[in-house]
Coordinates of C-alpha atoms in Angstrom, one line a residue:
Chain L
X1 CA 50.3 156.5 64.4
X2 CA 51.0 153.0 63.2
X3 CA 49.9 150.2 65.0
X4 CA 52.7 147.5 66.2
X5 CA 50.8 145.3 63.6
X6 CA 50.8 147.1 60.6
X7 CA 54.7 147.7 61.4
X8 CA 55.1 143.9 61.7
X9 CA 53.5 143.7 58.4
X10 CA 55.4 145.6 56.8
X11 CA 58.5 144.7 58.1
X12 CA 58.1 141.3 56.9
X13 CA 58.4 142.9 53.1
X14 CA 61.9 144.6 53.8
X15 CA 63.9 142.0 52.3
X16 CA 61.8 141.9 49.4
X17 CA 61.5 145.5 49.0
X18 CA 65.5 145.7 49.0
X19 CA 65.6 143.1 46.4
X20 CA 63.4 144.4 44.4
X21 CA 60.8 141.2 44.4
X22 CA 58.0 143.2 45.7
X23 CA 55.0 144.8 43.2
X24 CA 54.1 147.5 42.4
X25 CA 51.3 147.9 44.7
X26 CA 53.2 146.0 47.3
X27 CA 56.1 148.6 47.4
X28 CA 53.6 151.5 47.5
X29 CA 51.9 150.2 50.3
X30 CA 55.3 149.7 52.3
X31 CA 56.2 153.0 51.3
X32 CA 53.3 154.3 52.6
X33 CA 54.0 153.1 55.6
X34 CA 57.6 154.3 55.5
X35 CA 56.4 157.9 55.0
X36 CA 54.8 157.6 58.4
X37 CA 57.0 155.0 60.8
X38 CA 61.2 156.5 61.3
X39 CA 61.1 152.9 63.4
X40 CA 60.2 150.8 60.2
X41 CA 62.5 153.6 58.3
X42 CA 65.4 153.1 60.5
X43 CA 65.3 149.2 60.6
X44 CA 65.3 149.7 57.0
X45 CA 68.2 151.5 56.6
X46 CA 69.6 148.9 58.7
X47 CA 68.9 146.3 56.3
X48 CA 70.5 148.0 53.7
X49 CA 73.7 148.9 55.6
X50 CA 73.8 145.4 56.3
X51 CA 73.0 144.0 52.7
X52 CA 75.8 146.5 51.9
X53 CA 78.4 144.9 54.1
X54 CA 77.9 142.0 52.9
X55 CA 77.4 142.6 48.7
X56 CA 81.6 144.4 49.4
X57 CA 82.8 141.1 50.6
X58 CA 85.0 140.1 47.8
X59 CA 83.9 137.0 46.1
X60 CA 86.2 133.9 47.0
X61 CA 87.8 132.3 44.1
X62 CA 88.7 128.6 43.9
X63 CA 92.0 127.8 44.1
X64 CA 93.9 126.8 40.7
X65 CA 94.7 123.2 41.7
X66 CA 91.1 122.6 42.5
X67 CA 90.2 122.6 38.9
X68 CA 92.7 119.6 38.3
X69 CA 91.5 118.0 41.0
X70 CA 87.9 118.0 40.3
X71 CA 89.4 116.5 36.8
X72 CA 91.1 113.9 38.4
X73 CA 88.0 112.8 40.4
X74 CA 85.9 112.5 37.7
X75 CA 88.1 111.2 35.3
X76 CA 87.1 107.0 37.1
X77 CA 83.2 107.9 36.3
X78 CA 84.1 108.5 32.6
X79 CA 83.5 105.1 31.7
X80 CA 79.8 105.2 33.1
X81 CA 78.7 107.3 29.9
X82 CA 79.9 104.4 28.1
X83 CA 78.7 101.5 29.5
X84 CA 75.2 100.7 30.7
X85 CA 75.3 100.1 34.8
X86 CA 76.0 97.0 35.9
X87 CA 73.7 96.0 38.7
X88 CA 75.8 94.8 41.4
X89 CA 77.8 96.5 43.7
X90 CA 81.1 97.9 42.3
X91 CA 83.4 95.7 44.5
X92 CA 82.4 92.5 42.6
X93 CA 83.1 94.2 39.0
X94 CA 86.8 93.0 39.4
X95 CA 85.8 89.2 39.8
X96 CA 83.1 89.1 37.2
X97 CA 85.5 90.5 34.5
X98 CA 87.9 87.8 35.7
X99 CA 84.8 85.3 35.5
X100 CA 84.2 86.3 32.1
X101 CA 87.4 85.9 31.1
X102 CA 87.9 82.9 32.0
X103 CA 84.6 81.7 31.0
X104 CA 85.5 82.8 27.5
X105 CA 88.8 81.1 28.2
X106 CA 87.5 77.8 28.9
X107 CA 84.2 78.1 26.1
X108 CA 86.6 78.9 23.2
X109 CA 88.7 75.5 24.3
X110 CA 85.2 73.4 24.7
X111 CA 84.5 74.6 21.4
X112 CA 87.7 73.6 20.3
X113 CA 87.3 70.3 21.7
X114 CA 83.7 69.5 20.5
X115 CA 84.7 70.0 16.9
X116 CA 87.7 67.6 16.7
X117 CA 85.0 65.4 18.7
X118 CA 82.3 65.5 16.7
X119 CA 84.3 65.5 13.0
X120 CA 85.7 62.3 14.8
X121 CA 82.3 61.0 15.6
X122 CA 80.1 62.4 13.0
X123 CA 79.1 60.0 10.2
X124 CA 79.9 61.0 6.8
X125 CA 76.7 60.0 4.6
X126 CA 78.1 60.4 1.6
X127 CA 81.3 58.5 2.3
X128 CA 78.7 55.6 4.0
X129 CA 76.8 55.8 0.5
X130 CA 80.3 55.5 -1.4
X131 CA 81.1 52.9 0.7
X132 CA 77.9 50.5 -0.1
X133 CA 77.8 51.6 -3.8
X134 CA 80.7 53.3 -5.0
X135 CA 79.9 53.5 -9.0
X136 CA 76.3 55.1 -8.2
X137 CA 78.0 57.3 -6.2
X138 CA 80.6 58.3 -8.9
X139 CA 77.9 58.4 -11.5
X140 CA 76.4 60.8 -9.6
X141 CA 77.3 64.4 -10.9
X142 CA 80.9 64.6 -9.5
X143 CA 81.8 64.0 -6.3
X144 CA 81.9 67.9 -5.4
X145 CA 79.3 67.4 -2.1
X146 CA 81.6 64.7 -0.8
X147 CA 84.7 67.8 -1.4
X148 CA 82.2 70.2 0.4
X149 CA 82.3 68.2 3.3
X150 CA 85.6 67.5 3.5
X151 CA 86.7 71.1 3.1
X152 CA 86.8 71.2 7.0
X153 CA 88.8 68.5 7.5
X154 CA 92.5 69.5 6.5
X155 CA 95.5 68.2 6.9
X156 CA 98.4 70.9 5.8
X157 CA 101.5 70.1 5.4
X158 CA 104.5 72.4 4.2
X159 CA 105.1 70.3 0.9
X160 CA 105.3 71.6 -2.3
X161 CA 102.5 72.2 -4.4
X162 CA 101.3 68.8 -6.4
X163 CA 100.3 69.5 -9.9
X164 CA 98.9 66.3 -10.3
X165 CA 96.1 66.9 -7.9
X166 CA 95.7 70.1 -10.0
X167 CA 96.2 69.9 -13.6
X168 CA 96.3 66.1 -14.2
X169 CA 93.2 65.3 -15.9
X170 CA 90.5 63.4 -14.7
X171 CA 90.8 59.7 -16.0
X172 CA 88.8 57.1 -13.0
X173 CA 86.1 59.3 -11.6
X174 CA 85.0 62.8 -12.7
X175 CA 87.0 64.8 -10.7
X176 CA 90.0 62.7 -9.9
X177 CA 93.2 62.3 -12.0
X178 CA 93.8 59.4 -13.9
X179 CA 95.5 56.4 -11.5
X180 CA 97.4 54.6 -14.2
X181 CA 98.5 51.8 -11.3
X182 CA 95.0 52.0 -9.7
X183 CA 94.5 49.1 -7.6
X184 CA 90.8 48.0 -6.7
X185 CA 90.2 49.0 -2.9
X186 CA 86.7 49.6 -2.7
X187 CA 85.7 50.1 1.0
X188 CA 84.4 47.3 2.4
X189 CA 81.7 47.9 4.5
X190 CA 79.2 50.4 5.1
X191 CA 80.1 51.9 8.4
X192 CA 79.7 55.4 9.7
X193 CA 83.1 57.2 9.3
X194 CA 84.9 59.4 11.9
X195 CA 86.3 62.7 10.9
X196 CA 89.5 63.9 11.4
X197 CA 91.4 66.9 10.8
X198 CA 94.8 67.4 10.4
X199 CA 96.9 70.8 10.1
X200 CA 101.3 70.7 10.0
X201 CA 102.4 74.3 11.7
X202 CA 103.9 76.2 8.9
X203 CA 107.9 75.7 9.7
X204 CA 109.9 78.5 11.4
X205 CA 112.2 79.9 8.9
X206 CA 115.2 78.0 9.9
X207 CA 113.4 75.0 10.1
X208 CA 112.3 75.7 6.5
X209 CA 115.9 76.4 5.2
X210 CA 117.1 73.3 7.1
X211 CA 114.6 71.6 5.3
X212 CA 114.6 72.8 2.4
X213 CA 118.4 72.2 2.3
X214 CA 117.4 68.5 3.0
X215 CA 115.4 67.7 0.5
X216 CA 117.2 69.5 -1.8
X217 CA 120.0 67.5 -1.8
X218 CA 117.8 64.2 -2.0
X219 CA 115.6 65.6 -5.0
X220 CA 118.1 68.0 -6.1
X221 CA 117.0 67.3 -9.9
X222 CA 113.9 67.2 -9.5
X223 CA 114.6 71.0 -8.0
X224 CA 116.0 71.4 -11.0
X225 CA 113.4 70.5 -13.2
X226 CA 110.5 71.6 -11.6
X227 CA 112.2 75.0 -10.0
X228 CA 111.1 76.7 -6.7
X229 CA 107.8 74.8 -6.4
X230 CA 109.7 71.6 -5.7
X231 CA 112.1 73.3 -3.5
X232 CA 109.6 74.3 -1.6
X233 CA 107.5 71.4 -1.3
X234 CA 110.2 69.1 -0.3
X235 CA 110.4 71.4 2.6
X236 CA 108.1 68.5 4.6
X237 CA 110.7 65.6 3.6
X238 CA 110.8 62.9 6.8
X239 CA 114.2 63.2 8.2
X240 CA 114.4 59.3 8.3
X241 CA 113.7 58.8 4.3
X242 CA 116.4 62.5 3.3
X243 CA 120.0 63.1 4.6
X244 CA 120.2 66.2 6.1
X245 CA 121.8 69.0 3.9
X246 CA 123.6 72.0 4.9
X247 CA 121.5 74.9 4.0
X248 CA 124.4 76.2 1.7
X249 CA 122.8 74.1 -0.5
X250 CA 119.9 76.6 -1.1
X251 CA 121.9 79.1 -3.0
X252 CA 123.2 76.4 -4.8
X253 CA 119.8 75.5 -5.9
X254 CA 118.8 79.5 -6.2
X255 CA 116.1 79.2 -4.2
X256 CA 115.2 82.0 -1.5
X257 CA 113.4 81.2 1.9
X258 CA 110.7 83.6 1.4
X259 CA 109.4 81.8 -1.7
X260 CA 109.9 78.6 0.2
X261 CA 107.9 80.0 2.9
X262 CA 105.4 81.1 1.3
X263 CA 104.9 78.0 -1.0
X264 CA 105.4 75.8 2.0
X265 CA 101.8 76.4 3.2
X266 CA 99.4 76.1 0.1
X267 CA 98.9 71.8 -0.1
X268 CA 96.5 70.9 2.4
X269 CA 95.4 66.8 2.5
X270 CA 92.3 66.2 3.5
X271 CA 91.0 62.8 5.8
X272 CA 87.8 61.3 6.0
X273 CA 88.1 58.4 8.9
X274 CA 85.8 55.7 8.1
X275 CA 86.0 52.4 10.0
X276 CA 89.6 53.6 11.2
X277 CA 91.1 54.1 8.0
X278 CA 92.1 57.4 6.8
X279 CA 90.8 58.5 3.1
X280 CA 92.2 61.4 1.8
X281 CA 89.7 63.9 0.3
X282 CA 89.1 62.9 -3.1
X283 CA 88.7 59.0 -3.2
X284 CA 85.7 57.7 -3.9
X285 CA 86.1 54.3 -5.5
X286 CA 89.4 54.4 -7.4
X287 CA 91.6 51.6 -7.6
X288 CA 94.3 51.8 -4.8
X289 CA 97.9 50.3 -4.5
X290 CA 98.9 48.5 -1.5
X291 CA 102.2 50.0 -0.3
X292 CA 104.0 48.3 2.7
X293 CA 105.4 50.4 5.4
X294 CA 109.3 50.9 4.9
X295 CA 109.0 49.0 1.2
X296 CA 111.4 50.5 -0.9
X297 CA 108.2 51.9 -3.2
X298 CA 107.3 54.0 0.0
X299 CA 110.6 55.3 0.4
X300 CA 110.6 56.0 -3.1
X301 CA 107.2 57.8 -3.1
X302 CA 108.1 59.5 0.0
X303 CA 111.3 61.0 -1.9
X304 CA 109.4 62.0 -4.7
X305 CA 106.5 63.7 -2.6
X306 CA 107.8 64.7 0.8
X307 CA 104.7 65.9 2.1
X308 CA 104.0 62.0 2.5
X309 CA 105.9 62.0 5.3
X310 CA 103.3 63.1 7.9
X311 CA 100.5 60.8 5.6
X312 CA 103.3 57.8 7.1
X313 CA 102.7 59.6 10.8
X314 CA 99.4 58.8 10.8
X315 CA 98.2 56.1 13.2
X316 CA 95.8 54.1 11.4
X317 CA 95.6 52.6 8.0
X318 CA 95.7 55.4 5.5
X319 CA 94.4 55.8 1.5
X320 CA 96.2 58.5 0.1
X321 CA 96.9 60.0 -3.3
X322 CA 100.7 60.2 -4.8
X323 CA 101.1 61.9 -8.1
X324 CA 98.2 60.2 -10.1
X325 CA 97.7 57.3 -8.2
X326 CA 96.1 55.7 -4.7
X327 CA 98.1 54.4 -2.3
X328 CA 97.0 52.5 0.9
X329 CA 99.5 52.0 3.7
X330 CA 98.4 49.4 6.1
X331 CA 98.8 50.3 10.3
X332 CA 102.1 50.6 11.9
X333 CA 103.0 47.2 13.5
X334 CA 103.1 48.4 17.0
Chain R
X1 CA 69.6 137.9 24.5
X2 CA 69.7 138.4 28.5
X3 CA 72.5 137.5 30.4
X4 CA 70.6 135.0 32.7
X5 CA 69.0 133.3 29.5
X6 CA 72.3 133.2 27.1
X7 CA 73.9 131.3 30.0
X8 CA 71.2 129.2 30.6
X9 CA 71.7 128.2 27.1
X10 CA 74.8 127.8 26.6
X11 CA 74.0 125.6 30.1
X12 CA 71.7 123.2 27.8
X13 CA 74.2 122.8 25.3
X14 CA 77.0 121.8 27.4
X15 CA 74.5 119.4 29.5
X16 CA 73.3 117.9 26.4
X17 CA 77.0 117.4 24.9
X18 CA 77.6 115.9 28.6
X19 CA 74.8 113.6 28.1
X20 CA 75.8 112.3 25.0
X21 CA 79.3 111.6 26.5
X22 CA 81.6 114.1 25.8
X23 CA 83.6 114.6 29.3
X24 CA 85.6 117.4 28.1
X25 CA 82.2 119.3 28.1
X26 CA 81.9 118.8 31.5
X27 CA 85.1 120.4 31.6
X28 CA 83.4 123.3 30.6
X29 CA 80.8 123.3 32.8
X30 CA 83.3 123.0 36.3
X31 CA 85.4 125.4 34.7
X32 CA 82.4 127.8 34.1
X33 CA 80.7 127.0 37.7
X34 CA 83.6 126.0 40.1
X35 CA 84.1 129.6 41.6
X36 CA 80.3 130.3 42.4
X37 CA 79.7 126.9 43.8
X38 CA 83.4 127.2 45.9
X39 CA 82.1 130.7 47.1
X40 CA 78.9 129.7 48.2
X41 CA 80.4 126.7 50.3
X42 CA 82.7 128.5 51.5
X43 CA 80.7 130.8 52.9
X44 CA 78.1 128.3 54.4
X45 CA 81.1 126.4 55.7
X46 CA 83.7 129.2 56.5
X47 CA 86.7 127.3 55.6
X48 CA 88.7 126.5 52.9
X49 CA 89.5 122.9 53.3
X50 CA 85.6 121.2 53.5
X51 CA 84.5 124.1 50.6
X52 CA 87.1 122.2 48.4
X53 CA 85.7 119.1 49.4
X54 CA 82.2 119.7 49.1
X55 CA 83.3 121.7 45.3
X56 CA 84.9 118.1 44.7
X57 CA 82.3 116.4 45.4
X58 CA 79.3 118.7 43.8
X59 CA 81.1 118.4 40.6
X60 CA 81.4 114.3 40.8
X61 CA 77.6 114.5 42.2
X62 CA 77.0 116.5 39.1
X63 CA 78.4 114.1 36.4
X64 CA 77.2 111.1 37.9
X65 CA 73.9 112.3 37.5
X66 CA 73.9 114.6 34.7
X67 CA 72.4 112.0 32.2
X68 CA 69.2 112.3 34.3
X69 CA 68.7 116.3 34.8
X70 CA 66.2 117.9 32.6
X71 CA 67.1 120.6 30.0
X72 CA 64.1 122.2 31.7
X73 CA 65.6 123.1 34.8
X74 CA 68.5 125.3 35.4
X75 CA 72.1 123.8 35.9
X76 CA 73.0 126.5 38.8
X77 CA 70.2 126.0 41.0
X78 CA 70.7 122.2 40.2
X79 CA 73.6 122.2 41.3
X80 CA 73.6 124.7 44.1
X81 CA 70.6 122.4 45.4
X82 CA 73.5 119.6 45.6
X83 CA 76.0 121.9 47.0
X84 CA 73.8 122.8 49.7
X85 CA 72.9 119.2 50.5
X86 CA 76.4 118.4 50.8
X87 CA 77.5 121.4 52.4
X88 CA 75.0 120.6 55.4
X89 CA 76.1 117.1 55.4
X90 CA 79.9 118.3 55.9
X91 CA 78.7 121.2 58.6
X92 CA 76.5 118.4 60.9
X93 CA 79.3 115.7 59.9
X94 CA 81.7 118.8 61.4
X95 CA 80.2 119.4 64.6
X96 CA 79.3 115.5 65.5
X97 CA 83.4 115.0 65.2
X98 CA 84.0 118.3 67.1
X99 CA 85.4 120.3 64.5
X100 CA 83.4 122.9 64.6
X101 CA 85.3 125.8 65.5
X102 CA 84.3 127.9 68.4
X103 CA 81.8 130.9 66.5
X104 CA 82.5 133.8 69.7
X105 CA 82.0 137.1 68.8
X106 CA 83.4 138.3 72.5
X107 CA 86.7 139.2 71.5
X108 CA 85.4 141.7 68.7
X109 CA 83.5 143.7 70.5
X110 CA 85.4 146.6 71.0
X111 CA 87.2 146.2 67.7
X112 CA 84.0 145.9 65.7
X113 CA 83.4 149.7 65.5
X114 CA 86.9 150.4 64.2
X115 CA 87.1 147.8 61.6
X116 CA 83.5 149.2 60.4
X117 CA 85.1 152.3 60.3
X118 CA 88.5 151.3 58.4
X119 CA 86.3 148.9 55.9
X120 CA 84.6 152.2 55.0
X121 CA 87.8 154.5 54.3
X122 CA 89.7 154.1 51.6
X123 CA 93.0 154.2 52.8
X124 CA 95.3 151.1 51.6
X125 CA 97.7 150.9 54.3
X126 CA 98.6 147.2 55.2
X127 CA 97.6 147.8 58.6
X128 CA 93.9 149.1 56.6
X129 CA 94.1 146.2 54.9
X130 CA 94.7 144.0 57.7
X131 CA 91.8 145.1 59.6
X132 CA 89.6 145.0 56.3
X133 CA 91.0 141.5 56.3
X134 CA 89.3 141.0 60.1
X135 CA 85.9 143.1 59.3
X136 CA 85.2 140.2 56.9
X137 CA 86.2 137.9 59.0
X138 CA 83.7 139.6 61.4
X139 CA 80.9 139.5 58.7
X140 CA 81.6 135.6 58.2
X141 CA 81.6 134.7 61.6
X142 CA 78.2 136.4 61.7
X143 CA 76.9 134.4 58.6
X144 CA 78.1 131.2 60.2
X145 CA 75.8 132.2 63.6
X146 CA 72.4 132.0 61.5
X147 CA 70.6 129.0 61.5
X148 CA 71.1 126.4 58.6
X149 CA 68.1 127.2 56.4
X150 CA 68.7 130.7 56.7
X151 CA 72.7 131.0 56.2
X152 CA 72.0 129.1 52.5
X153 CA 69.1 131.8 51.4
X154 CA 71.2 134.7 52.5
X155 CA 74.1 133.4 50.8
X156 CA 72.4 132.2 47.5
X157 CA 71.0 136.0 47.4
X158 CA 73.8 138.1 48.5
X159 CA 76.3 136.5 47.1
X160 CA 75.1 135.2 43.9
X161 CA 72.4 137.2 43.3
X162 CA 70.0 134.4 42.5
X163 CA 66.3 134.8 42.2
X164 CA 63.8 134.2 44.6
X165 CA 62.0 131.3 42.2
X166 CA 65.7 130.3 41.2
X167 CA 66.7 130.1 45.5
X168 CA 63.2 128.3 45.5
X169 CA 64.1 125.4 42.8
X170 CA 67.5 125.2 44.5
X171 CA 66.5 125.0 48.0
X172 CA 63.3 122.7 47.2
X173 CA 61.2 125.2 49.3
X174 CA 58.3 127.5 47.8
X175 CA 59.3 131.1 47.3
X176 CA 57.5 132.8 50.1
X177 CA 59.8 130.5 52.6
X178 CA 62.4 132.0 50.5
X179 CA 61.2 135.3 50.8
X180 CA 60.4 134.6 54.8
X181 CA 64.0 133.2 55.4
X182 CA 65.8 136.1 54.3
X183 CA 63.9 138.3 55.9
X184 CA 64.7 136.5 59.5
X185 CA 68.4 136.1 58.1
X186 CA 68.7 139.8 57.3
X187 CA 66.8 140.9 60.7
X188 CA 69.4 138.9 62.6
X189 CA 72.3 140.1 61.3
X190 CA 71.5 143.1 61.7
X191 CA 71.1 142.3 65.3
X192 CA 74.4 140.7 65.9
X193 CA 76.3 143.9 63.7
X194 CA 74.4 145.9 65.9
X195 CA 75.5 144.7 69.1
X196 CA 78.7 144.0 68.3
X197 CA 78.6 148.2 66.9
X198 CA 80.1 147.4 63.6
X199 CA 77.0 149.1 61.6

């Protein structure tokens, strides 16, 4: 006879016994005990019939659509694998990005800002040094620092290419061209410079042929001569010095806007401001030739180089280069 | 290779593409899981509308946290230990809004015997089928009577045939409760089918 203990015991191993989770010695002793107890036996048997039941339900698939939609759900999160957590609530990602942008907005206009600012207020040493002592300067080897320093400052214009600044050889300083008409302007005193920097917008194609058609008919031989380059450099010619042309005049003058384009961009003048007058890149000490303001010689040089025209735009006395000489064009009388 | 041990592998290498930010491996993994983890819930919850919720949500549970679980563990019981978290959350969330539905096994008294009887034959009829239809019904009502802790080890065992230790890691409990659990689970449905005459 089993005691209501030992059955308790046993029947605490039942569910282990029908799952199989119960050792060796463990399932002999319920066994055992099974031999001797139909109660124990029959709640057994229960168990099983009841196991039973439930191991013939049939398993209960997910429906179809919940695949997709588990996708869909998860699909937002993707972006966490990518990017590290950002540690504040989620609500306030929205205005940060916004913050940011505008941030960077307003940082890449500062910087803008600061570096027309500070080429305008930045002294120029070795334009103070040329200033005081021009020849030791030019005896120096070259004047390639001072053309280092000016490489930021540009002032582009859409003119045609000048083959005097390239190919004309060096005559007054060591890297100039020779000024045949130089004119003594030394600068005359030894204060700090400003910096400026000028850039023309490339012209929109019409613009460009309208141009183009313009100067072509004022330095139509000089097209001639020189072919597409000074087509395309007379592209800049002021509209107050050149009659307008129509832009038939381009096939006349075989010359396509592509190449016209394309040329229009490459001259690039280059100011140093020192004292309010404008030197163009290049000048250090060579003679310069006065040139008034709506002379006839200006108009003349402004024919024959177009690209002058925005050098005349520029409010301030300006030093400039024309072929192989200096120029200097006083202020505009306001 | 075993079964249990191949899957758990190919488990690590889908986890570990996971990790390293491949979301069409987690794909893989719902597609490989969603049906166990819907059964279970459903059966916890008994109805189809939270178990697709609580899938939903095991599965978004699962990702967000996927770059923390340990290649050491097992992804089932991992993620069986969230579905039963959330599936108890949804059942209490349930009752405090009044949804739960009214568990009475009153009305199946007297049928209980005959639907034991038809789930047994093997006859096809619709009307066989129907009332195989309601013997399960029967047996799911019963589930949904046990308490809380015990409803999830049954199910785990009976229905997914996990371990002891694996129902252990899942549940966060030591094995004897496991073992414990089951045994009070089992003992009282056998009650209820009893009295209701459906063994």
């Amino acid at each position: 006879m089993k005691t209501y203990a030992e059955c308790r015991e046993v029947r605490e191993e039942f569910s282990a016994l029908l799952d199989g989770e119960l050792s060796l010695d463990e399932r002999e002793a319920v066994e055992a005990h099974l031999a001797e107890c139909s109660d124990c036996l029959r709640l057994l048997d229960g168990l099983k019939r009841v196991d039973t039941a439930y191991r013939k339900l049939p398993p209960v698939a997910a429906p179809d659509a919940l695949e997709t939609r588990i996708r869909a759900a998860i699909r937002p999160h993707w972006y966490r694998f990518k990017l590290p957590r950002i540690p504040f609530p989620e609500r306030w990602h929205g205005p940060a990005f916004a913050g940011v942008a505008v941030f960077l907005v307003l940082l890449s206009i500062s910087v803008g800002w600061l570096r027309v600012s500070t080429d305008r207020s930045t002294p120029n040493p070795a334009f103070s040094t040329m200033a005081r002592a021009p020849q030791a300067v030019m005896s120096q080897a070259g004047n390639a620092p001072m053309a280092d320093q000016l490489e930021s400052l540009d002032y582009t214009t859409p003119a045609r290419e000048q083959p005097a600044r390239e190919s004309g050889p060096p005559s007054a300083g060591p890297v100039r061209s020779p000024s045949p008409g130089e004119l003594a302007r030394p600068a005359d005193d030894d204060a700090v410079g400003e910096a400026l920097e000028l850039r023309r917008e490339r012209p929109t194609a019409p613009e460009a042929q309208a141009e183009l058609g313009r100067d072509s008919a004022v330095s139509g031989e000089l097209l001639q001569k020189s072919g597409a380059d000074a087509a395309s450099g007379a592209a800049a010619a002021a509209p107050s010095e050149a009659p307008a042309v129509p832009p038939q005049a381009l096939n006349t003058l075989g010359v396509e806007e592509p190449d016209a384009r394309a040329k229009s961009a490459s001259p690039i003048r280059k100011f140093r401001v020192i004292n309010g007058i404008h030197y163009e890149q290049g000048y250090n000490g060579q003679k310069i030739t006065a040139v008034e303001r709506g002379s006839p010689e200006l108009r003349e040089l402004f024919q024959q180089y177009p690209d002058l025209a925005e050098v005349a735009a520029i409010d301030g006395p300006v030093v400039f280069h024309a072929g192989d000489r200096w120029y200097h064009i006083p202020a505009p009388v306001r | 290779m075993l079964l249990k041990e191949e899957q758990h592998y190919q488990d690590a290498l889908l986890v570990e593409e996971c990790q390293g930010g491949d979301p069409t491996a987690f794909d893989a993994l719902v597609r490989r899981y969603k049906d166990r983890i819907y059964n279970v819930v459903y059966r916890f919850l008994g109805n189809h509308e939270d178990a697709q919720d609580v899938t939903q949500e095991v599965f978004i549970r699962a990702y967000k946290g996927i770059r923390s679980f340990k290649g050491s563990a097992k992804l089932y019981t991992w993620l069986y230990s969230i579905a039963g978290n959330l599936a108890r959350n949804k059942l209490r969330h349930g009752r405090r809004r009044g949804r739960d539905k009214a568990l009475s096994l009153d009305g199946l008294h007297e049928a209980a015997p005959a639907l034991a009887q038809e789930s047994l034959g093997t006859a096809r009829t619709p009307e066989a089928a129907a009332r195989e239809k309601e013997y399960e019904s029967l047996l799911q009502t019963c589930i949904e009577q046990l308490p809380e802790h015990y409803r999830m080890v049954f199910i785990l065992r009976t229905f997914d045939n996990l371990s002891y230790d694996e129902i252990a890691d899942a549940m966060g409990c030591p094995a004897g409760t496991v073992k414990s659990r089951l045994n009070q689970a089992r003992a009282q449905l056998h009650q209820k089918l009893r009295e209701l005459g459906a063994l």
